[in-house]
């Protein structure tokens, strides 16, 4: 009999030091084990108190995954008023961090290849043109948030910004790659210099993950 599942902070698919020297070991540890853990604990607590949330997380599997997050984030009207903002923020915090960590790779390709690369060239003129636009978006996020490469239902790529723990799903856009520009993502190494963090993030951006997401937008949006 299916029961509602819990979110679990799965281990990173690489070591905490894997992104050195671009993203430091202490930042990776705190970001995953403390910041992400807090969102997971909070959402599990909200689910335990809320039957309508429990009904969104029925699964045969022991732990929740992207599918349950998508269900929660795509149905805000089904969440009681008292919990809606907290659910949005904490479920968004999990989704965005899972996506961010999957989008890092210790031995990445320097740039995208295949159909994603072709679409980047068509829409941004070159990889350098894309990189310039994405960097501008990441630096322009006011306060805490993310810059994303996304794709819409017509397969048009878009660079967007989201504030706090808002997600592209709320705009019916499928994420391809994201950079977390909350200060906790870079402050220990890069201090207040987000402009130094962005190129370091590019050095470990996981273009294989981005291509997979480009090929499977249905995983994220209807
Ligand atoms: Fe973060």
XYZ file of C-alpha atoms in Angstrom, residues 25 58 81 85 117 138 142 147 189 200 203 205 209 213:
14
model
C 35.285 21.965 -0.059
C 2.192 8.967 -2.334
C -3.259 28.950 2.861
C 4.389 30.173 1.280
C 24.993 23.454 -28.477
C 23.684 35.981 -12.784
C 19.285 41.344 -6.779
C 20.072 32.485 -12.962
C 35.909 31.537 -1.192
C 34.478 29.495 -11.581
C 34.537 25.871 -15.135
C 29.173 23.401 -15.252
C 23.365 17.087 -17.405
C 17.499 18.096 -19.343
